[in-house]
């Protein structure tokens, strides 16, 4: 889970950031409102648990365009 994303940042930029911080992105799905506008959260799946933990260390609470990004992780990965 990636939350508190600025509405003005594009998915292309986010994917670049995710790749630099966590490696290979398997899937990224940003939530959309009823009008098709990007919401401030989405769901990310990376290729490896190591990549997930690296992304958490680098990106959680990171200030990005006036907001502090939050990164949530499944319990199974957390115990990794």
Coordinates of N, CA and C in Angstrom, one line a residue:
X1 N 0.8 -1.2 0.0 CA 0.0 0.0 0.0 C 0.9 1.2 0.0
X2 N 0.6 2.2 -0.9 CA 1.3 3.5 -0.9 C 0.2 4.5 -0.7
X3 N 0.4 5.4 0.3 CA -0.6 6.4 0.6 C 0.0 7.8 0.7
X4 N -0.9 8.7 0.8 CA -0.6 10.1 0.9 C 0.2 10.6 -0.3
X5 N -0.2 10.2 -1.5 CA 0.4 10.6 -2.7 C -0.2 11.9 -3.2
X6 N 0.7 12.8 -3.6 CA 0.2 14.1 -4.2 C -0.6 13.8 -5.4
X7 N -1.8 14.5 -5.6 CA -2.6 14.3 -6.7 C -1.9 14.7 -8.0
X8 N -0.9 15.6 -7.9 CA -0.3 16.1 -9.1 C 0.8 15.3 -9.7
X9 N 1.2 14.2 -9.0 CA 2.3 13.4 -9.5 C 1.7 12.3 -10.4
X10 N 2.4 12.0 -11.5 CA 1.9 11.0 -12.4 C 2.4 9.6 -12.1
X11 N 1.7 8.7 -12.6 CA 2.0 7.3 -12.4 C 3.4 7.0 -13.0
X12 N 3.8 7.6 -14.1 CA 5.1 7.4 -14.7 C 6.2 7.8 -13.7
X13 N 6.0 8.9 -13.1 CA 7.0 9.4 -12.1 C 7.1 8.4 -10.9
X14 N 5.9 8.0 -10.4 CA 5.8 7.1 -9.3 C 6.5 5.8 -9.6
X15 N 6.3 5.2 -10.8 CA 6.9 4.0 -11.2 C 8.4 4.1 -11.3
X16 N 8.9 5.3 -11.7 CA 10.3 5.5 -11.7 C 10.9 5.5 -10.3
X17 N 10.2 6.2 -9.4 CA 10.6 6.2 -8.0 C 10.6 4.8 -7.4
X18 N 9.5 4.1 -7.6 CA 9.4 2.7 -7.1 C 10.5 1.8 -7.6
X19 N 10.8 1.9 -8.8 CA 11.9 1.1 -9.4 C 13.3 1.4 -8.8
X20 N 13.5 2.7 -8.6 CA 14.8 3.1 -8.0 C 14.9 2.6 -6.6
X21 N 13.8 2.8 -5.9 CA 13.8 2.4 -4.4 C 13.7 0.9 -4.2
X22 N 12.9 0.2 -5.0 CA 12.6 -1.2 -4.7 C 12.8 -2.2 -5.7
X23 N 13.3 -1.8 -6.9 CA 13.6 -2.8 -7.9 C 12.4 -3.0 -8.9
X24 N 12.3 -4.2 -9.4 CA 11.3 -4.5 -10.4 C 9.9 -4.4 -9.8
X25 N 9.1 -3.6 -10.5 CA 7.7 -3.5 -10.2 C 6.9 -4.5 -10.9
X26 N 6.2 -5.4 -10.2 CA 5.3 -6.4 -10.8 C 3.9 -5.8 -11.1
X27 N 3.4 -4.9 -10.2 CA 2.1 -4.3 -10.5 C 2.0 -3.1 -9.7
X28 N 1.4 -2.1 -10.3 CA 1.0 -0.8 -9.6 C -0.4 -0.4 -10.1
X29 N -1.2 -0.2 -9.1 CA -2.6 0.1 -9.4 C -3.0 1.3 -8.5
X30 N -3.1 2.5 -9.1 CA -3.5 3.6 -8.3 C -5.1 3.7 -8.3
X31 N -5.6 4.0 -7.1 CA -7.0 4.1 -7.0 C -7.5 5.3 -7.7
X32 N -8.7 5.2 -8.3 CA -9.4 6.3 -9.1 C -10.7 6.6 -8.5
X33 N -11.1 7.8 -8.6 CA -12.5 8.2 -8.1 C -13.5 7.9 -9.2
X34 N -14.7 8.2 -9.0 CA -15.8 7.9 -9.9 C -15.6 8.7 -11.2
X35 N -14.9 9.8 -11.2 CA -14.7 10.5 -12.5 C -13.4 10.1 -13.2
X36 N -12.7 9.1 -12.6 CA -11.5 8.6 -13.2 C -10.2 9.4 -12.8
X37 N -10.4 10.3 -11.8 CA -9.2 11.0 -11.4 C -8.4 10.2 -10.3
X38 N -7.1 10.4 -10.4 CA -6.2 9.6 -9.4 C -6.5 10.1 -8.0
X39 N -6.6 9.1 -7.1 CA -6.7 9.3 -5.7 C -5.3 9.4 -5.1
X40 N -5.3 9.6 -3.8 CA -4.0 9.7 -3.1 C -3.4 8.4 -2.6
X41 N -3.8 7.3 -3.1 CA -3.3 6.0 -2.7 C -3.3 5.0 -3.8
X42 N -2.6 3.9 -3.6 CA -2.6 2.9 -4.6 C -1.9 1.6 -4.0
X43 N -1.9 0.6 -4.8 CA -1.3 -0.7 -4.4 C -0.2 -1.1 -5.3
X44 N 0.9 -1.5 -4.6 CA 2.2 -1.8 -5.3 C 2.6 -3.2 -5.0
X45 N 3.0 -3.9 -6.0 CA 3.6 -5.3 -5.8 C 5.0 -5.2 -6.5
X46 N 6.0 -5.6 -5.7 CA 7.4 -5.7 -6.2 C 7.8 -7.1 -6.4
X47 N 8.9 -7.3 -7.1 CA 9.3 -8.7 -7.4 C 9.9 -9.4 -6.3
X48 N 10.4 -8.7 -5.3 CA 11.1 -9.4 -4.2 C 10.8 -8.7 -2.8
X49 N 10.9 -9.5 -1.8 CA 10.7 -9.0 -0.4 C 11.8 -8.1 -0.1
X50 N 13.0 -8.3 -0.5 CA 14.1 -7.4 -0.3 C 13.8 -6.0 -0.9
X51 N 13.3 -6.0 -2.1 CA 12.9 -4.8 -2.7 C 11.9 -4.0 -1.9
X52 N 10.9 -4.8 -1.4 CA 9.8 -4.2 -0.6 C 10.5 -3.5 0.7
X53 N 11.3 -4.2 1.4 CA 11.9 -3.7 2.6 C 12.8 -2.5 2.3
X54 N 13.5 -2.5 1.1 CA 14.3 -1.4 0.7 C 13.4 -0.1 0.4
X55 N 12.3 -0.4 -0.3 CA 11.4 0.7 -0.6 C 10.8 1.3 0.7
X56 N 10.5 0.5 1.6 CA 10.0 1.0 2.9 C 11.0 1.9 3.6
X57 N 12.2 1.4 3.7 CA 13.3 2.2 4.3 C 13.5 3.6 3.6
X58 N 13.4 3.5 2.3 CA 13.7 4.7 1.5 C 12.5 5.7 1.3
X59 N 11.3 5.1 1.2 CA 10.2 6.0 0.8 C 9.2 6.3 1.9
X60 N 9.1 5.5 2.9 CA 8.1 5.7 4.0 C 8.4 7.0 4.7
X61 N 7.4 7.9 4.8 CA 7.5 9.2 5.4 C 8.4 10.2 4.6
X62 N 8.7 9.9 3.4 CA 9.5 10.7 2.5 C 8.6 11.9 2.0
X63 N 9.1 13.1 2.1 CA 8.3 14.2 1.6 C 8.4 14.3 0.0
X64 N 7.2 14.3 -0.6 CA 7.2 14.3 -2.0 C 6.0 15.3 -2.5
X65 N 6.4 16.4 -3.1 CA 5.5 17.4 -3.5 C 4.5 17.8 -2.4
X66 N 5.1 18.1 -1.3 CA 4.3 18.7 -0.2 C 3.5 17.7 0.7
X67 N 3.7 16.4 0.4 CA 3.1 15.4 1.3 C 4.1 14.3 1.7
X68 N 3.9 13.7 2.9 CA 4.8 12.7 3.3 C 4.2 11.3 2.9
X69 N 4.8 10.6 2.0 CA 4.3 9.4 1.5 C 4.4 8.3 2.6
X70 N 3.3 7.5 2.6 CA 3.3 6.4 3.6 C 3.3 5.1 2.8
X71 N 4.1 4.1 3.4 CA 4.2 2.8 2.8 C 3.7 1.7 3.8
X72 N 2.7 1.0 3.4 CA 2.2 -0.1 4.2 C 2.6 -1.4 3.6
X73 N 2.9 -2.4 4.5 CA 3.5 -3.7 4.1 C 2.6 -4.8 4.7
X74 N 2.4 -5.9 3.9 CA 1.7 -7.1 4.4 C 2.5 -7.7 5.6
X75 N 1.8 -8.3 6.5 CA 2.4 -8.9 7.7 C 3.5 -10.0 7.3
X76 N 3.2 -10.8 6.3 CA 4.1 -11.8 5.9 C 5.4 -11.2 5.4
X77 N 5.4 -10.1 4.7 CA 6.6 -9.5 4.2 C 7.3 -8.8 5.4
X78 N 6.6 -8.2 6.3 CA 7.2 -7.6 7.5 C 8.0 -8.5 8.3
X79 N 7.6 -9.8 8.4 CA 8.4 -10.7 9.1 C 9.6 -11.3 8.4
X80 N 9.7 -10.9 7.1 CA 10.8 -11.3 6.3 C 12.0 -10.7 6.8

